[in-house]
Amino acid sequence: MPTHAPLPLILDCDPGIDDFVAILMILAAPERINLLGITVSGGNVPLHHTSQNALKACELAGRPDVKVYAGCPRPILRELVYEVEVYGETGLKGVDLPTPQMSLQSTHAVDFLIDTLMTTPKKITLATTGPLTNIAVAIVREPRILDNIEQIVTMGGSIELGNITPAAEFNFYADPEAAHVLYTSGKKITTIGLDTTHQLVTSLDWFDRLDALDNPVAHTLTLMLRAFYEYDMKHFGLTGGVLHDPSVIGYLLNPLLFKEKDVHVEIDTSFGIGRGRSIIDWWRKRGLPANAHVVNEVDVKGFFDLLTDLLASYGNKKQKAEGALT
Ligand code: BDR
Ligand code: CA
């Protein structure tokens, strides 16, 4: 079988329970993804929590070598809106993980993005699961980084309804100007919005399957995901809690699980009721060139099988380590 070199990747995130799951998915697949660093912004909760939560995910995965860079604490304009009600005060409702032993890198996330992208011998993929401030500021400061970005896969937006306002999805609403910078950058942004992520809901049966994997990562995620299981049922009439951000990693590992269409996307940066909305021209009414691959469907069973297999591998890693000791 042909073997491919692991995909060079930077994850920009704001953990948050579902970002936390996304980090654990990446770290479960080192043979597929070469994680060059994690950049963090304020978002679901303030930056001091999101950055600590990224470190906690790395330690839980047994990967204290991963480099985590704190970035912008707030959006380009206005103040940040948090999602404390959804993910809890620290962003990781349902668990109380130990204070991380590993430290944040001293370099600012935007400097790391620019330095890495300006010196890389190979194009790098960016995965984004939070407000887009860090990436946008890096592009504004050094537009030449765009030449070395292989692709940008982003969780954000919605073809139809919003989740933070009637019109807007949280990540784009949190920093519409930043999202605007990306969608006008000349890169085609792979966009996984609420229409797709709302298909990826947890269930009590899946929690049992997850917990039965019987490894510390799976146990921790079971506790966390159970703690916000009912939020999306109550607020969005869904049958469980939504796994928004893991969709991005699922896409990178197996794009065939997803359906997408190339269309034009514009971000509403007005200050009215539509602020932060992604205006997705699904029927190509405007005749504008496509600036996005917009995903609208996912193979749900295929996704959950992939996710479960990745999380099961943490048991194998533990067994391997124990085997090495005997
Ligand atoms: C997005 O906002 C946050 O709630 C999640 O972490 C996800 O990135 C969904 O709208
Ligand atoms: Ca997020």
Short mmCIF file of C-alpha atoms and ligand atoms in Angstrom, two decimals:
data_model
loop_
_atom_site.label_atom_id
_atom_site.label_comp_id
_atom_site.label_asym_id
_atom_site.label_seq_id
_atom_site.Cartn_x
_atom_site.Cartn_y
_atom_site.Cartn_z
CA MET A 1 0.00 0.00 0.00
CA PRO A 2 1.37 3.49 -0.81
CA THR A 3 2.21 5.45 2.29
CA HIS A 4 1.69 9.19 2.39
CA ALA A 5 3.76 11.57 4.46
CA PRO A 6 1.70 12.96 7.38
CA LEU A 7 -0.21 16.15 6.59
CA PRO A 8 1.56 19.24 8.03
CA LEU A 9 -1.12 20.99 10.07
CA ILE A 10 -1.68 23.95 12.37
CA LEU A 11 -4.88 23.94 14.44
CA ASP A 12 -6.33 27.31 15.47
CA CYS A 13 -8.95 26.81 18.18
CA ASP A 14 -10.74 28.08 21.32
CA PRO A 15 -11.33 25.02 23.52
CA GLY A 16 -14.24 24.48 24.46
CA ILE A 17 -15.38 20.88 24.75
CA ASP A 18 -15.73 20.19 21.04
CA ASP A 19 -12.37 21.83 20.20
CA PHE A 20 -10.91 19.61 22.95
CA VAL A 21 -12.27 16.53 21.15
CA ALA A 22 -10.78 17.84 17.89
CA ILE A 23 -7.31 18.09 19.49
CA LEU A 24 -7.58 14.53 20.78
CA MET A 25 -8.56 13.30 17.31
CA ILE A 26 -5.46 14.90 15.80
CA LEU A 27 -3.15 13.52 18.46
CA ALA A 28 -4.60 10.04 17.94
CA ALA A 29 -3.36 10.02 14.33
CA PRO A 30 0.35 11.01 14.28
CA GLU A 31 0.94 8.78 11.27
CA ARG A 32 -1.63 10.84 9.32
CA ILE A 33 -1.20 14.34 10.75
CA ASN A 34 2.01 16.16 11.62
CA LEU A 35 0.76 18.76 14.10
CA LEU A 36 3.17 21.69 13.89
CA GLY A 37 1.45 23.65 16.62
CA ILE A 38 -1.83 24.69 18.17
CA THR A 39 -2.75 28.38 18.17
CA VAL A 40 -5.44 29.56 20.52
CA SER A 41 -7.72 32.58 20.74
CA GLY A 42 -10.39 33.72 23.15
CA GLY A 43 -13.77 32.36 22.10
CA ASN A 44 -15.93 29.83 23.85
CA VAL A 45 -14.41 31.19 27.08
CA PRO A 46 -11.63 33.77 27.73
CA LEU A 47 -8.10 33.17 26.42
CA HIS A 48 -6.60 32.21 29.79
CA HIS A 49 -9.02 29.27 29.90
CA THR A 50 -8.89 28.31 26.20
CA SER A 51 -5.07 28.22 26.22
CA GLN A 52 -4.93 26.15 29.42
CA ASN A 53 -7.55 23.80 28.00
CA ALA A 54 -5.42 23.20 24.90
CA LEU A 55 -2.50 22.26 27.18
CA LYS A 56 -4.78 19.94 29.15
CA ALA A 57 -5.83 18.13 25.98
CA CYS A 58 -2.17 17.56 25.02
CA GLU A 59 -1.34 16.23 28.48
CA LEU A 60 -4.37 13.96 28.52
CA ALA A 61 -3.17 12.55 25.21
CA GLY A 62 0.30 11.97 26.67
CA ARG A 63 1.79 14.57 24.28
CA PRO A 64 3.51 17.27 26.37
CA ASP A 65 5.82 17.85 23.39
CA VAL A 66 3.07 19.64 21.40
CA LYS A 67 3.65 23.38 21.05
CA VAL A 68 0.72 25.58 22.08
CA TYR A 69 0.72 29.32 21.32
CA ALA A 70 -1.68 31.81 22.91
CA GLY A 71 -2.95 34.42 20.47
CA CYS A 72 -5.54 37.16 20.31
CA PRO A 73 -7.67 37.54 23.42
CA ARG A 74 -10.43 39.42 21.60
CA PRO A 75 -11.80 40.04 18.11
CA ILE A 76 -10.68 42.82 15.75
CA LEU A 77 -13.67 45.02 16.64
CA ARG A 78 -15.89 45.01 19.68
CA GLU A 79 -15.71 42.70 22.67
CA LEU A 80 -15.86 38.92 22.67
CA VAL A 81 -19.09 37.09 23.37
CA TYR A 82 -18.50 33.94 25.40
CA GLU A 83 -20.38 30.66 25.50
CA VAL A 84 -20.12 29.96 29.21
CA GLU A 85 -23.68 28.66 29.32
CA VAL A 86 -22.82 25.99 26.76
CA TYR A 87 -19.38 24.79 27.88
CA GLY A 88 -19.19 25.96 31.54
CA GLU A 89 -17.05 28.61 33.26
CA THR A 90 -13.71 26.99 32.30
CA GLY A 91 -14.89 25.71 28.92
CA LEU A 92 -14.59 22.09 30.02
CA LYS A 93 -17.85 21.43 31.85
CA GLY A 94 -18.18 18.06 33.56
CA VAL A 95 -14.52 17.47 34.43
CA ASP A 96 -11.87 19.00 36.65
CA LEU A 97 -8.59 18.19 34.96
CA PRO A 98 -5.25 18.82 36.72
CA THR A 99 -3.39 22.09 36.15
CA PRO A 100 -1.07 21.40 33.20
CA GLN A 101 2.61 20.81 33.85
CA MET A 102 3.53 21.91 30.34
CA SER A 103 3.72 25.61 29.49
CA LEU A 104 2.55 27.79 26.67
CA GLN A 105 5.21 28.84 24.16
CA SER A 106 6.45 32.38 24.72
CA THR A 107 5.87 33.33 21.05
CA HIS A 108 2.53 34.93 20.19
CA ALA A 109 0.29 32.74 18.00
CA VAL A 110 0.28 35.31 15.16
CA ASP A 111 4.11 35.43 15.12
CA PHE A 112 4.24 31.63 15.12
CA LEU A 113 1.82 31.47 12.17
CA ILE A 114 3.80 34.02 10.16
CA ASP A 115 7.26 32.62 10.98
CA THR A 116 6.20 29.04 10.27
CA LEU A 117 4.36 29.81 7.04
CA MET A 118 7.13 32.07 5.73
CA THR A 119 9.87 29.48 6.26
CA THR A 120 8.15 26.17 5.58
CA PRO A 121 9.60 24.00 2.80
CA LYS A 122 6.17 22.42 2.30
CA LYS A 123 2.69 23.97 2.18
CA ILE A 124 0.75 23.75 5.44
CA THR A 125 -2.94 23.03 6.06
CA LEU A 126 -4.79 25.23 8.54
CA ALA A 127 -7.70 23.80 10.53
CA THR A 128 -9.79 26.36 12.38
CA THR A 129 -12.38 25.68 15.05
CA GLY A 130 -12.78 29.07 16.74
CA PRO A 131 -13.12 32.76 15.87
CA LEU A 132 -10.77 33.54 12.98
CA THR A 133 -8.88 36.44 14.60
CA ASN A 134 -5.39 34.87 14.78
CA ILE A 135 -5.41 33.77 11.14
CA ALA A 136 -6.86 37.07 9.88
CA VAL A 137 -4.34 39.18 11.78
CA ALA A 138 -1.52 37.01 10.41
CA ILE A 139 -2.82 37.48 6.84
CA VAL A 140 -3.15 41.24 7.28
CA ARG A 141 0.35 41.51 8.73
CA GLU A 142 2.01 39.24 6.15
CA PRO A 143 -0.17 38.44 3.11
CA ARG A 144 2.62 36.32 1.58
CA ILE A 145 1.77 33.55 4.04
CA LEU A 146 -1.19 32.74 1.77
CA ASP A 147 1.23 31.28 -0.79
CA ASN A 148 2.29 28.59 1.67
CA ILE A 149 -1.16 27.60 2.90
CA GLU A 150 -2.24 24.34 1.28
CA GLN A 151 -5.88 24.62 2.38
CA ILE A 152 -7.97 26.14 5.15
CA VAL A 153 -10.69 23.96 6.64
CA THR A 154 -12.94 25.90 8.95
CA MET A 155 -15.85 25.16 11.25
CA GLY A 156 -18.10 28.15 10.94
CA GLY A 157 -21.16 29.67 9.34
CA SER A 158 -24.41 28.19 8.23
CA ILE A 159 -26.33 27.93 4.97
CA GLU A 160 -29.55 28.34 6.89
CA LEU A 161 -30.00 29.39 10.52
CA GLY A 162 -27.62 30.72 13.15
CA ASN A 163 -26.97 29.45 16.66
CA ILE A 164 -25.79 32.56 18.52
CA THR A 165 -28.26 34.88 16.76
CA PRO A 166 -31.10 33.93 14.41
CA ALA A 167 -28.75 34.71 11.50
CA ALA A 168 -25.20 33.90 12.63
CA GLU A 169 -23.11 30.97 13.78
CA PHE A 170 -20.88 31.58 16.83
CA ASN A 171 -17.34 31.50 15.32
CA PHE A 172 -18.19 33.95 12.54
CA TYR A 173 -20.34 36.14 14.79
CA ALA A 174 -17.48 36.31 17.33
CA ASP A 175 -15.25 38.01 14.75
CA PRO A 176 -17.03 38.83 11.47
CA GLU A 177 -14.21 41.12 10.28
CA ALA A 178 -11.72 38.27 10.66
CA ALA A 179 -13.98 35.89 8.76
CA HIS A 180 -14.31 38.56 6.04
CA VAL A 181 -10.50 38.69 5.70
CA LEU A 182 -10.39 34.93 5.06
CA TYR A 183 -13.25 34.84 2.55
CA THR A 184 -11.73 37.71 0.57
CA SER A 185 -8.18 36.34 0.74
CA GLY A 186 -8.23 34.53 -2.60
CA LYS A 187 -8.08 31.11 -0.90
CA LYS A 188 -11.04 28.78 -1.30
CA ILE A 189 -12.08 28.12 2.28
CA THR A 190 -13.51 24.69 3.07
CA THR A 191 -16.48 25.63 5.22
CA ILE A 192 -18.25 23.21 7.54
CA GLY A 193 -21.23 25.00 9.04
CA LEU A 194 -24.15 24.20 11.27
CA ASP A 195 -26.13 22.48 8.50
CA THR A 196 -23.51 19.73 8.62
CA THR A 197 -22.46 19.77 12.26
CA HIS A 198 -26.06 19.49 13.47
CA GLN A 199 -26.05 16.05 11.81
CA LEU A 200 -23.28 14.97 14.21
CA VAL A 201 -25.11 14.58 17.49
CA THR A 202 -24.12 12.38 20.39
CA SER A 203 -26.44 9.72 21.84
CA LEU A 204 -26.64 7.72 25.04
CA ASP A 205 -25.77 4.58 23.06
CA TRP A 206 -22.62 6.19 21.72
CA PHE A 207 -21.60 7.34 25.21
CA ASP A 208 -21.78 3.67 26.29
CA ARG A 209 -19.63 2.69 23.29
CA LEU A 210 -17.16 5.46 24.13
CA ASP A 211 -16.92 4.63 27.82
CA ALA A 212 -16.46 0.94 26.99
CA LEU A 213 -13.22 1.83 25.20
CA ASP A 214 -11.93 1.94 28.75
CA ASN A 215 -9.04 4.35 28.42
CA PRO A 216 -8.53 7.67 30.26
CA VAL A 217 -9.19 9.80 27.17
CA ALA A 218 -12.48 8.05 26.43
CA HIS A 219 -13.59 8.24 30.08
CA THR A 220 -12.82 11.97 30.25
CA LEU A 221 -14.66 12.70 27.01
CA THR A 222 -17.65 10.66 28.14
CA LEU A 223 -17.94 12.83 31.25
CA MET A 224 -17.55 16.08 29.30
CA LEU A 225 -19.88 15.20 26.47
CA ARG A 226 -22.55 13.93 28.85
CA ALA A 227 -22.35 17.28 30.69
CA PHE A 228 -23.47 19.21 27.62
CA TYR A 229 -25.63 16.51 26.09
CA GLU A 230 -28.90 18.25 26.84
CA TYR A 231 -27.97 21.81 25.84
CA ASP A 232 -28.49 21.35 22.10
CA MET A 233 -31.60 19.24 22.68
CA LYS A 234 -33.15 22.04 24.70
CA HIS A 235 -32.07 24.92 22.46
CA PHE A 236 -32.10 23.43 18.96
CA GLY A 237 -34.54 20.51 19.17
CA LEU A 238 -31.78 18.01 18.39
CA THR A 239 -31.52 14.44 19.70
CA GLY A 240 -28.15 14.99 21.47
CA GLY A 241 -25.15 17.32 21.81
CA VAL A 242 -23.46 18.58 18.64
CA LEU A 243 -19.84 17.73 17.74
CA HIS A 244 -19.12 20.86 15.70
CA ASP A 245 -15.33 21.07 15.68
CA PRO A 246 -14.49 17.35 15.33
CA SER A 247 -16.08 17.59 11.85
CA VAL A 248 -12.99 19.50 10.66
CA ILE A 249 -10.63 16.72 11.69
CA GLY A 250 -13.01 14.11 10.28
CA TYR A 251 -12.89 16.00 6.97
CA LEU A 252 -9.09 16.11 6.94
CA LEU A 253 -8.81 12.39 7.69
CA ASN A 254 -11.57 11.25 5.35
CA PRO A 255 -13.05 13.90 3.02
CA LEU A 256 -15.08 11.19 1.29
CA LEU A 257 -17.42 11.18 4.29
CA PHE A 258 -18.55 14.70 3.33
CA LYS A 259 -20.46 16.27 0.42
CA GLU A 260 -19.64 19.81 -0.68
CA LYS A 261 -20.30 22.39 -3.37
CA ASP A 262 -18.13 25.26 -4.64
CA VAL A 263 -20.01 28.51 -4.11
CA HIS A 264 -19.56 32.13 -3.11
CA VAL A 265 -19.68 33.12 0.56
CA GLU A 266 -19.88 36.62 1.94
CA ILE A 267 -19.71 37.53 5.60
CA ASP A 268 -22.13 40.15 6.88
CA THR A 269 -20.00 42.73 8.70
CA SER A 270 -22.85 45.19 9.15
CA PHE A 271 -23.96 46.10 12.66
CA GLY A 272 -27.56 45.02 12.23
CA ILE A 273 -29.40 41.81 13.00
CA GLY A 274 -27.48 39.95 10.27
CA ARG A 275 -23.99 40.66 11.74
CA GLY A 276 -21.72 37.63 11.42
CA ARG A 277 -24.01 35.76 9.07
CA SER A 278 -22.40 33.75 6.27
CA ILE A 279 -24.38 34.56 3.16
CA ILE A 280 -23.86 31.35 1.21
CA ASP A 281 -24.97 31.60 -2.41
CA TRP A 282 -25.97 27.94 -2.64
CA TRP A 283 -27.96 28.38 -5.89
CA ARG A 284 -25.31 30.67 -7.41
CA LYS A 285 -27.78 33.50 -7.83
CA ARG A 286 -25.13 36.22 -7.74
CA GLY A 287 -22.88 34.87 -10.47
CA LEU A 288 -19.79 35.54 -8.35
CA PRO A 289 -16.76 33.24 -8.49
CA ALA A 290 -16.70 30.53 -5.81
CA ASN A 291 -14.50 31.37 -2.82
CA ALA A 292 -15.45 28.35 -0.73
CA HIS A 293 -16.05 24.63 -0.75
CA VAL A 294 -19.18 24.54 1.39
CA VAL A 295 -19.99 21.21 3.02
CA ASN A 296 -23.65 20.40 3.57
CA GLU A 297 -23.76 16.68 4.34
CA VAL A 298 -21.82 14.08 6.29
CA ASP A 299 -21.94 10.29 6.50
CA VAL A 300 -22.90 10.20 10.19
CA LYS A 301 -22.15 6.53 10.83
CA GLY A 302 -18.84 6.78 8.99
CA PHE A 303 -17.90 9.83 11.06
CA PHE A 304 -18.75 8.21 14.42
CA ASP A 305 -16.88 5.03 13.44
CA LEU A 306 -13.80 7.13 12.58
CA LEU A 307 -14.05 9.11 15.82
CA THR A 308 -14.52 5.98 17.93
CA ASP A 309 -11.58 4.21 16.27
CA LEU A 310 -9.34 7.23 16.88
CA LEU A 311 -10.31 7.40 20.55
CA ALA A 312 -9.89 3.62 20.92
CA SER A 313 -6.27 4.02 19.85
CA TYR A 314 -5.50 5.70 23.19
CA GLY A 315 -6.02 2.28 24.80
CA ASN A 316 -3.53 0.75 22.35
CA LYS A 317 -1.01 3.46 23.17
CA LYS A 318 -1.37 2.68 26.91
CA GLN A 319 -1.02 -1.06 26.28
CA LYS A 320 2.09 -0.44 24.17
CA ALA A 321 3.62 1.68 26.95
CA GLU A 322 2.83 -0.98 29.55
CA GLY A 323 4.26 -3.66 27.24
CA ALA A 324 7.47 -1.67 26.95
CA LEU A 325 7.82 -1.69 30.74
CA THR A 326 7.44 -5.44 31.21
C1 BDR B 1 -18.75 26.70 17.22
O1 BDR B 1 -18.80 27.59 18.34
C2 BDR B 1 -18.50 26.87 19.51
O2 BDR B 1 -19.70 26.67 20.16
C3 BDR B 1 -17.94 25.53 19.11
O3 BDR B 1 -16.69 25.28 19.76
C4 BDR B 1 -17.80 25.59 17.62
O4 BDR B 1 -16.48 25.96 17.24
C5 BDR B 1 -20.14 26.24 16.86
O5 BDR B 1 -20.94 27.32 16.51
CA CA B 2 -14.65 26.04 18.84
#
